[in-house]
């Protein structure tokens, strides 16, 4: 574990910088899968968790930091020729913590802090706001169009669930959800999780769609 | 792991209001616990929805706007959630309108066709107006109407049920009231009968009592007064002192029912503070009875001392009464003797 921490800290003793290879990446996938073949799904999940972690820490570049973390883990796995570990998620988390602390010490991070000037001290009018209104309206319409297309790709059952789940406000919304759960023979918690998963699928689809 | 985490804790974690130690725990769980990740995502979706529907508290809103919305990625999530809500509302409205469209009847007359078409066309036009505000306003109105209609229907059903239940209950109560009235009437009649009977009975008893009283009075007048059975029988006799000569001895004819023998002793002239009498058998001078302190009284001819003793002490035979005087200093002085004889009558 000590050695793993050294790698996480970037304190390896090698003379030239380490470069990832297809072999080292394949080893990382195997290591994350823990002996099973998830077709890269575990890697995607771990990357997503890392991105979310750095995002939650309000880092400006969560994707970059997530990749940096995975690179360090990949390097460690390659050097140790590891194919499996009891808790790969924990090793990833510990590495991510080190990466985050390094990020906090970066000089550009200080600049990030300066950008977080309180609203009261910022200029009274932001010309971008006025210009952004039309843009925002267009973006909304585009997103709605994407939602139409993405939801059409969903199984009918999931599509109906997501529409009914997000329909209504306050009391009506809660009543809808109760009815929906009862109709499907699910507990409220199971329904929440199911809706959350469908929503996540849709969100990923819509994000790609909007960028096209 | 099957642990269920506290939604409020997860909410605080997402809003950046947890202490550092707990943040680190949550950070770690967001890597190692799939259950935590799923629940956290559901809580995050709910948090965003609450923000969009103005359901956050003042504090939560402030935290949401300053902390959560600080990240462009999370802003993106909010935008997506807003679109999703709009999309869901649109879908619901479309589903509500579509069946109505299917139900429009086809009229044979050309004029009717035109009217129906123009009505439906105007409705469709309303929803295809470029003005989004109008569309969403109509959608919201339709939705509100639907919800209100549903609520009214449910409420009417509930009220109707309540009315039916009330009527049934009222009928049952009325029936019960009638039964009670009948019972009360019966009870009253029975009571009045009983009272009448009792009153007659009382009158009869009082008459009988009156008659009995009169009979008793009459009987009392006709019957002579009787000596009480319990009253004691006394045998009185006056005794004079013995003289030296032979005199006739006084005889007491003691009947079987005599309770007391009262001896009236003729007292001497000497004045004493008190007197004492002893009754002795004449033959052997055995003491049969002894009095306490006696006082002399003035009789018709002389002073007399009354001695009263139980008759049963005196069996037939001769007796002597010895009278002593008690001086002021308590000294006893023998004064006289009296003799008498008890005989059977």
XYZ file of C-alpha atoms in Angstrom:
557
model
C 0.000 0.000 0.000
C 2.956 2.314 0.774
C 4.242 1.815 -2.721
C 0.811 2.537 -4.084
C 0.776 5.821 -2.182
C 4.151 6.759 -3.641
C 2.744 6.222 -7.111
C -0.327 8.213 -6.199
C 1.978 11.014 -5.108
C 3.939 10.708 -8.357
C 7.082 9.811 -6.388
C 8.305 6.958 -8.595
C 12.072 6.583 -8.987
C 12.186 6.102 -12.785
C 14.467 8.327 -14.833
C 12.095 8.982 -17.784
C 8.336 9.737 -17.621
C 6.057 6.729 -17.735
C 3.868 6.301 -20.849
C 0.612 4.335 -20.945
C 0.502 1.486 -23.455
C -2.412 -0.605 -24.784
C -1.078 -3.442 -22.633
C -1.050 -1.353 -19.463
C -4.560 -0.127 -20.214
C -5.745 -3.727 -20.756
C -4.172 -4.656 -17.417
C -5.983 -1.772 -15.723
C -9.302 -2.990 -17.157
C -8.630 -6.501 -15.898
C -7.620 -5.165 -12.512
C -10.800 -3.087 -12.221
C -12.952 -6.026 -13.360
C -11.420 -8.210 -10.661
C -11.262 -11.337 -12.775
C -14.448 -10.858 -14.802
C -14.831 -9.186 -18.168
C -17.175 -6.197 -17.931
C -16.319 -4.973 -21.447
C -14.902 -1.746 -20.024
C -18.028 -0.980 -18.037
C -16.171 -0.967 -14.700
C -13.644 1.453 -16.148
C -16.434 3.769 -17.338
C -18.126 3.606 -13.970
C -14.894 4.378 -12.141
C -14.101 7.261 -14.437
C -17.594 8.653 -13.935
C -17.189 8.399 -10.166
C -13.884 10.183 -10.363
C -15.318 12.957 -12.537
C -18.239 13.383 -10.136
C -15.832 13.418 -7.180
C -13.711 16.210 -8.646
C -16.788 18.067 -9.803
C -18.271 17.911 -6.327
C -15.042 19.438 -5.061
C -15.717 22.289 -7.475
C -12.586 21.564 -9.493
C -12.494 23.396 -12.796
C -11.326 20.366 -14.789
C -12.893 17.237 -13.341
C -12.387 15.147 -16.514
C -8.715 15.972 -16.660
C -8.218 15.140 -12.977
C -10.135 11.884 -13.347
C -7.849 10.850 -16.232
C -4.779 11.859 -14.239
C -5.958 9.638 -11.380
C -6.598 6.684 -13.657
C -3.182 7.139 -15.252
C -1.502 6.946 -11.885
C -3.462 3.862 -10.930
C -2.667 2.295 -14.324
C 1.054 2.973 -13.796
C 0.982 1.375 -10.365
C -0.912 -1.689 -11.593
C 1.531 -2.064 -14.494
C 4.620 -1.772 -12.309
C 3.242 -4.225 -9.770
C 1.909 -6.491 -12.550
C -1.341 -6.675 -10.646
C -4.309 -8.493 -12.152
C -6.674 -8.240 -9.196
C -7.087 -6.436 -5.916
C -9.455 -6.709 -3.003
C -10.638 -3.116 -3.201
C -9.721 -1.394 -6.470
C -12.320 1.324 -5.761
C -10.601 2.231 -2.509
C -7.208 2.499 -4.222
C -8.771 4.748 -6.868
C -10.327 6.913 -4.166
C -7.070 7.285 -2.246
C -5.257 8.202 -5.451
C -7.989 10.728 -6.288
C -7.512 12.388 -2.883
C -3.833 12.900 -3.587
C -4.584 14.252 -7.033
C -7.117 16.651 -5.521
C -4.633 17.924 -2.915
C -2.086 18.482 -5.672
C -4.700 20.355 -7.626
C -5.323 22.650 -4.666
C -1.623 23.542 -4.617
C -1.495 24.441 -8.323
C -0.847 28.156 -9.054
C -3.793 28.393 -11.471
C -6.098 27.242 -8.718
C -5.398 30.533 -6.934
C -6.684 32.244 -10.040
C -9.843 30.107 -9.783
C -10.346 31.452 -6.292
C -10.066 35.016 -7.561
C -12.780 34.326 -10.087
C -15.111 33.516 -7.244
C -15.550 37.201 -6.454
C -18.769 37.851 -4.564
C -21.662 38.938 -6.768
C -21.861 42.314 -5.047
C -18.324 43.183 -6.209
C -18.896 42.151 -9.801
C -19.988 44.601 -12.542
C -23.661 45.529 -12.261
C -24.467 44.540 -15.834
C -23.156 41.553 -17.619
C -23.568 41.931 -21.395
C -23.325 38.180 -21.720
C -26.553 37.773 -19.799
C -28.638 39.733 -22.332
C -26.992 38.003 -25.261
C -27.397 34.652 -23.573
C -31.173 34.879 -23.241
C -31.943 34.079 -26.864
C -29.192 31.518 -26.865
C -30.661 29.923 -23.770
C -34.130 29.760 -25.333
C -32.699 28.086 -28.411
C -30.739 25.680 -26.248
C -33.902 24.790 -24.356
C -35.739 24.005 -27.553
C -32.846 21.967 -28.812
C -32.701 20.051 -25.552
C -36.422 19.353 -25.706
C -36.043 18.056 -29.249
C -33.207 15.824 -28.058
C -35.329 14.590 -25.209
C -38.053 13.629 -27.709
C -35.581 11.655 -29.762
C -33.806 10.046 -26.797
C -37.018 9.076 -25.047
C -38.255 7.494 -28.258
C -35.296 5.123 -27.997
C -36.315 4.028 -24.532
C -38.445 0.915 -23.974
C -42.148 1.935 -23.800
C -42.326 1.001 -20.151
C -39.354 3.205 -19.213
C -40.661 6.035 -21.319
C -44.064 5.937 -19.633
C -42.409 5.704 -16.236
C -40.192 8.733 -16.739
C -43.057 10.863 -18.053
C -45.354 10.003 -15.207
C -42.616 10.127 -12.586
C -41.720 13.736 -13.370
C -45.257 14.923 -13.864
C -46.849 17.268 -11.347
C -45.633 19.334 -8.438
C -45.484 18.859 -4.705
C -48.498 16.843 -3.439
C -49.696 15.851 -6.906
C -46.209 14.646 -7.808
C -45.977 12.541 -4.670
C -49.439 11.067 -5.298
C -48.474 10.259 -8.887
C -45.406 8.445 -7.666
C -47.352 6.495 -5.085
C -49.832 5.379 -7.741
C -47.041 4.538 -10.137
C -45.222 2.429 -7.551
C -48.462 0.644 -6.611
C -49.287 -0.099 -10.256
C -45.870 -1.627 -10.775
C -45.797 -3.446 -7.465
C -42.665 -1.570 -6.431
C -41.673 0.163 -3.232
C -41.254 3.929 -3.365
C -37.493 3.491 -2.998
C -37.258 0.971 -5.838
C -39.291 3.297 -8.049
C -36.963 6.211 -7.220
C -33.925 4.185 -8.150
C -35.507 2.923 -11.351
C -36.533 6.463 -12.376
C -33.066 7.697 -11.486
C -31.449 5.131 -13.783
C -33.773 5.908 -16.678
C -33.155 9.600 -16.135
C -29.408 9.043 -16.180
C -29.643 7.122 -19.445
C -31.687 9.944 -20.922
C -29.292 12.586 -19.636
C -26.292 10.899 -21.228
C -28.202 10.533 -24.486
C -29.368 14.164 -24.407
C -25.865 15.442 -23.588
C -24.499 13.683 -26.673
C -27.469 14.802 -28.761
C -27.083 18.485 -27.803
C -23.375 18.406 -28.687
C -24.024 17.019 -32.188
C -23.984 -3.456 1.058
C -27.628 -3.066 1.932
C -27.308 0.051 4.080
C -29.848 2.764 3.499
C -28.450 6.206 4.024
C -30.194 9.187 5.486
C -31.549 11.336 2.669
C -31.025 14.501 4.693
C -27.363 13.656 5.172
C -26.956 13.061 1.455
C -28.761 16.312 0.724
C -26.419 18.182 3.066
C -23.449 16.494 1.386
C -24.662 17.666 -2.015
C -25.265 21.188 -0.707
C -21.778 21.382 0.832
C -23.081 21.830 4.365
C -21.551 18.730 5.983
C -18.529 18.831 8.321
C -15.232 17.854 6.690
C -14.997 14.464 8.399
C -18.421 13.416 7.144
C -17.642 14.779 3.683
C -14.633 12.474 3.516
C -16.712 9.491 4.570
C -19.267 10.286 1.891
C -16.497 10.796 -0.660
C -15.117 7.348 0.084
C -18.571 5.758 -0.006
C -19.197 7.345 -3.392
C -16.380 5.107 -4.675
C -16.714 1.900 -2.763
C -20.469 1.505 -2.155
C -22.739 1.062 -5.184
C -25.827 1.395 -3.015
C -24.615 4.771 -1.785
C -23.949 5.932 -5.328
C -27.452 5.017 -6.493
C -29.125 6.614 -3.493
C -26.996 9.730 -3.777
C -27.975 10.117 -7.412
C -31.681 9.743 -6.566
C -31.356 12.342 -3.807
C -29.536 14.665 -6.193
C -32.317 14.337 -8.777
C -34.890 15.111 -6.108
C -32.877 18.086 -4.920
C -32.753 19.527 -8.422
C -36.479 18.934 -8.929
C -37.218 20.610 -5.614
C -35.153 23.595 -6.684
C -37.024 23.864 -9.972
C -40.388 23.587 -8.261
C -39.525 26.108 -5.537
C -39.738 23.488 -2.829
C -36.409 24.240 -1.136
C -36.195 26.006 2.201
C -34.533 29.410 2.334
C -31.273 27.941 3.654
C -31.292 25.090 1.154
C -31.954 27.524 -1.675
C -29.013 29.694 -0.644
C -26.730 26.648 -0.418
C -28.000 25.332 -3.710
C -27.357 28.588 -5.532
C -23.955 29.299 -4.018
C -22.528 25.789 -3.750
C -24.354 23.376 -5.995
C -24.729 25.664 -8.982
C -21.053 26.632 -8.811
C -20.223 23.749 -11.140
C -21.081 23.987 -14.859
C -21.579 20.247 -14.913
C -24.230 20.498 -12.199
C -25.783 23.489 -13.911
C -26.108 21.205 -16.889
C -27.965 18.706 -14.728
C -30.386 21.407 -13.659
C -30.992 22.387 -17.259
C -31.614 18.796 -18.165
C -34.035 18.414 -15.243
C -35.925 21.528 -16.339
C -36.232 20.147 -19.840
C -37.304 16.799 -18.508
C -40.103 18.379 -16.505
C -41.277 20.357 -19.512
C -41.092 17.238 -21.603
C -43.112 15.235 -19.066
C -45.800 17.931 -18.902
C -45.995 18.079 -22.706
C -46.325 14.347 -22.922
C -49.138 14.302 -20.390
C -51.023 17.046 -22.217
C -50.508 15.255 -25.538
C -51.826 12.023 -24.055
C -54.865 13.896 -22.699
C -55.650 15.650 -25.993
C -55.024 12.679 -28.290
C -57.900 10.496 -27.005
C -60.236 13.510 -27.226
C -59.262 13.902 -30.861
C -60.041 10.261 -31.462
C -63.492 10.691 -29.922
C -64.670 13.530 -32.255
C -67.721 12.104 -34.125
C -67.864 12.153 -37.909
C -70.968 14.153 -38.996
C -72.739 13.204 -42.257
C -73.757 16.750 -43.119
C -71.178 18.940 -44.812
C -71.997 21.857 -42.588
C -71.478 19.773 -39.455
C -68.185 18.489 -40.859
C -67.007 22.010 -41.344
C -68.125 23.049 -37.893
C -66.424 20.104 -36.244
C -63.316 20.567 -38.312
C -63.156 24.261 -37.626
C -63.634 23.661 -33.865
C -60.943 21.025 -33.781
C -58.732 23.074 -36.078
C -58.994 26.032 -33.738
C -58.053 23.829 -30.807
C -55.109 22.413 -32.712
C -54.125 25.905 -33.801
C -54.092 26.881 -30.213
C -51.498 24.223 -29.496
C -49.471 24.871 -32.606
C -49.140 28.592 -31.999
C -45.570 29.701 -32.005
C -46.226 31.415 -28.717
C -44.874 28.932 -26.221
C -46.282 30.807 -23.274
C -49.784 30.377 -24.668
C -49.217 26.687 -25.293
C -47.878 26.012 -21.857
C -50.554 28.154 -20.318
C -53.201 26.061 -22.037
C -51.413 22.885 -21.099
C -51.228 23.928 -17.502
C -54.911 24.986 -17.577
C -55.934 21.651 -19.093
C -53.902 19.850 -16.491
C -55.402 21.908 -13.720
C -58.886 21.215 -15.073
C -58.150 17.525 -15.155
C -56.787 17.519 -11.652
C -59.628 19.683 -10.367
C -62.169 17.434 -12.114
C -60.596 14.357 -10.629
C -60.482 15.912 -7.220
C -64.101 17.074 -7.472
C -65.250 13.652 -8.569
C -63.417 11.969 -5.722
C -64.712 14.549 -3.267
C -68.313 14.103 -4.512
C -68.023 10.360 -4.188
C -66.703 10.745 -0.703
C -69.440 13.181 0.281
C -72.128 10.984 -1.257
C -70.791 8.083 0.737
C -70.858 10.207 3.864
C -74.466 11.305 3.178
C -75.578 7.708 2.629
C -73.880 6.633 5.812
C -75.466 9.530 7.697
C -78.932 8.683 6.383
C -78.586 5.056 7.367
C -77.370 6.071 10.771
C -80.201 8.563 11.141
C -82.827 5.947 10.214
C -81.332 3.537 12.723
C -81.398 6.223 15.388
C -85.017 7.106 14.614
C -86.012 3.467 14.888
C -84.197 3.195 18.177
C -85.924 6.347 19.400
C -89.324 4.884 18.543
C -88.507 1.680 20.384
C -87.394 3.606 23.419
C -90.552 5.736 23.325
C -92.699 2.592 23.255
C -90.714 1.084 26.122
C -91.067 4.299 28.073
C -94.830 4.371 27.544
C -95.153 0.750 28.667
C -93.035 1.490 31.691
C -95.141 4.533 32.529
C -98.407 2.553 32.281
C -96.987 -0.254 34.399
C -95.724 2.257 36.930
C -99.055 4.046 37.212
C -100.795 0.695 37.706
C -98.359 -0.263 40.396
C -98.726 3.096 42.126
C -102.515 2.753 42.080
C -102.307 -0.744 43.550
C -99.879 0.365 46.235
C -102.032 3.333 47.121
C -105.126 1.098 47.496
C -103.118 -1.365 49.538
C -101.912 1.432 51.791
C -105.440 2.686 52.252
C -106.642 -0.810 53.177
C -103.790 -1.253 55.640
C -104.487 2.106 57.246
C -108.178 1.171 57.644
C -107.231 -2.170 59.192
C -104.819 -0.422 61.517
C -107.539 2.027 62.581
C -109.945 -0.823 63.249
C -107.293 -2.642 65.272
C -106.639 0.464 67.350
C -110.330 0.869 68.119
C -110.591 -2.801 69.104
C -107.573 -2.462 71.373
C -109.044 0.621 73.069
C -112.335 -1.160 73.557
C -110.601 -4.201 74.990
C -108.550 -2.014 77.311
C -111.694 -0.395 78.644
C -113.317 -3.794 79.260
C -110.303 -5.500 80.954
C -109.521 -4.689 84.702
C -105.991 -3.503 85.531
C -103.592 -6.347 86.293
C -100.609 -6.430 88.620
C -97.522 -6.651 86.726
C -96.146 -10.140 86.710
C -92.734 -8.824 87.491
C -93.729 -6.680 90.491
C -92.273 -8.167 93.769
C -94.547 -9.295 96.580
C -93.877 -7.879 100.022
C -94.970 -9.227 103.390
C -95.110 -6.485 106.004
C -95.025 -7.064 109.716
C -94.528 -4.810 112.754
C -92.269 -6.153 115.521
C -92.088 -4.897 119.038
C -89.136 -5.588 121.326
C -89.067 -8.737 123.529
C -89.940 -8.276 127.142
C -88.742 -10.402 130.011
C -92.208 -12.029 130.356
C -93.416 -14.662 127.993
C -95.309 -12.957 125.187
C -96.936 -14.139 122.057
C -94.442 -14.487 119.154
C -95.405 -12.666 115.961
C -96.016 -15.064 113.077
C -95.174 -14.433 109.470
C -97.325 -16.501 107.120
C -94.903 -16.578 104.219
C -96.686 -17.422 100.936
C -94.782 -19.131 98.169
C -94.900 -16.013 95.976
C -93.583 -13.681 98.717
C -90.384 -12.039 97.610
C -89.514 -9.841 100.535
C -90.320 -9.752 104.207
C -90.445 -6.197 105.525
C -89.968 -5.958 109.269
C -90.995 -2.677 110.828
C -89.030 -2.553 114.130
C -90.359 -0.237 116.786
C -87.282 1.796 117.668
C -86.181 2.734 121.202
C -86.242 6.280 122.488
C -82.430 6.664 122.350
C -81.203 8.674 119.428
C -78.424 7.038 117.374
C -76.683 8.128 114.255
C -77.705 4.881 112.555
C -78.877 1.390 113.373
C -77.941 -2.130 112.347
C -80.107 -5.253 112.418
C -79.091 -8.947 112.399
C -81.468 -11.852 111.885
C -80.507 -15.020 113.775
C -82.120 -18.364 114.230
C -83.595 -18.572 117.698
C -82.461 -22.086 118.431
C -78.735 -21.831 117.746
C -78.391 -18.091 117.099
C -76.939 -18.605 113.637
C -76.682 -15.413 111.667
C -78.967 -15.515 108.676
C -78.794 -11.928 107.555
C -77.123 -8.647 108.463
C -78.212 -5.169 107.394
C -76.191 -2.125 106.450
C -76.564 1.250 108.117
C -80.278 1.893 108.737
C -82.132 5.079 109.559
C -85.138 5.360 111.859
C -88.272 7.017 110.635
C -91.099 8.524 112.535
C -94.120 6.226 112.428
C -97.755 6.805 113.400
C -97.185 6.059 117.115
C -93.424 5.723 117.495
C -90.164 5.780 115.614
C -89.747 2.801 113.340
C -86.790 1.119 111.632
C -87.649 -0.713 108.392
C -85.751 -3.908 107.648
C -86.290 -5.597 104.307
C -84.857 -9.006 103.547
C -85.389 -11.687 100.901
C -88.153 -14.131 101.820
C -86.226 -17.174 100.670
C -83.700 -16.618 103.515
C -86.425 -17.309 105.994
C -87.502 -20.916 106.070
C -90.264 -21.798 108.570
C -88.962 -21.490 112.107
C -88.234 -19.086 114.942
C -85.966 -16.092 114.468
C -84.559 -13.270 116.529
C -83.750 -9.751 115.239
C -80.913 -8.104 117.106
C -80.935 -4.301 116.776
C -77.770 -2.301 117.501
C -77.199 1.431 117.511
C -74.147 3.029 115.822
C -72.782 6.042 117.640
C -71.223 9.125 116.051
C -67.778 7.653 116.806
C -68.839 4.442 114.951
C -69.186 2.359 118.051
C -71.922 -0.369 117.854
C -74.134 -0.824 120.882
C -76.701 -3.659 121.180
C -80.082 -2.207 121.964
C -82.966 -4.680 121.708
C -84.104 -8.037 120.393
C -87.260 -8.846 118.412
C -88.576 -12.340 117.772
C -90.848 -13.707 115.059
C -91.853 -17.040 113.593
C -92.123 -17.967 109.975
C -94.927 -20.302 109.119
C -96.505 -21.591 105.921
C -99.835 -20.018 105.278
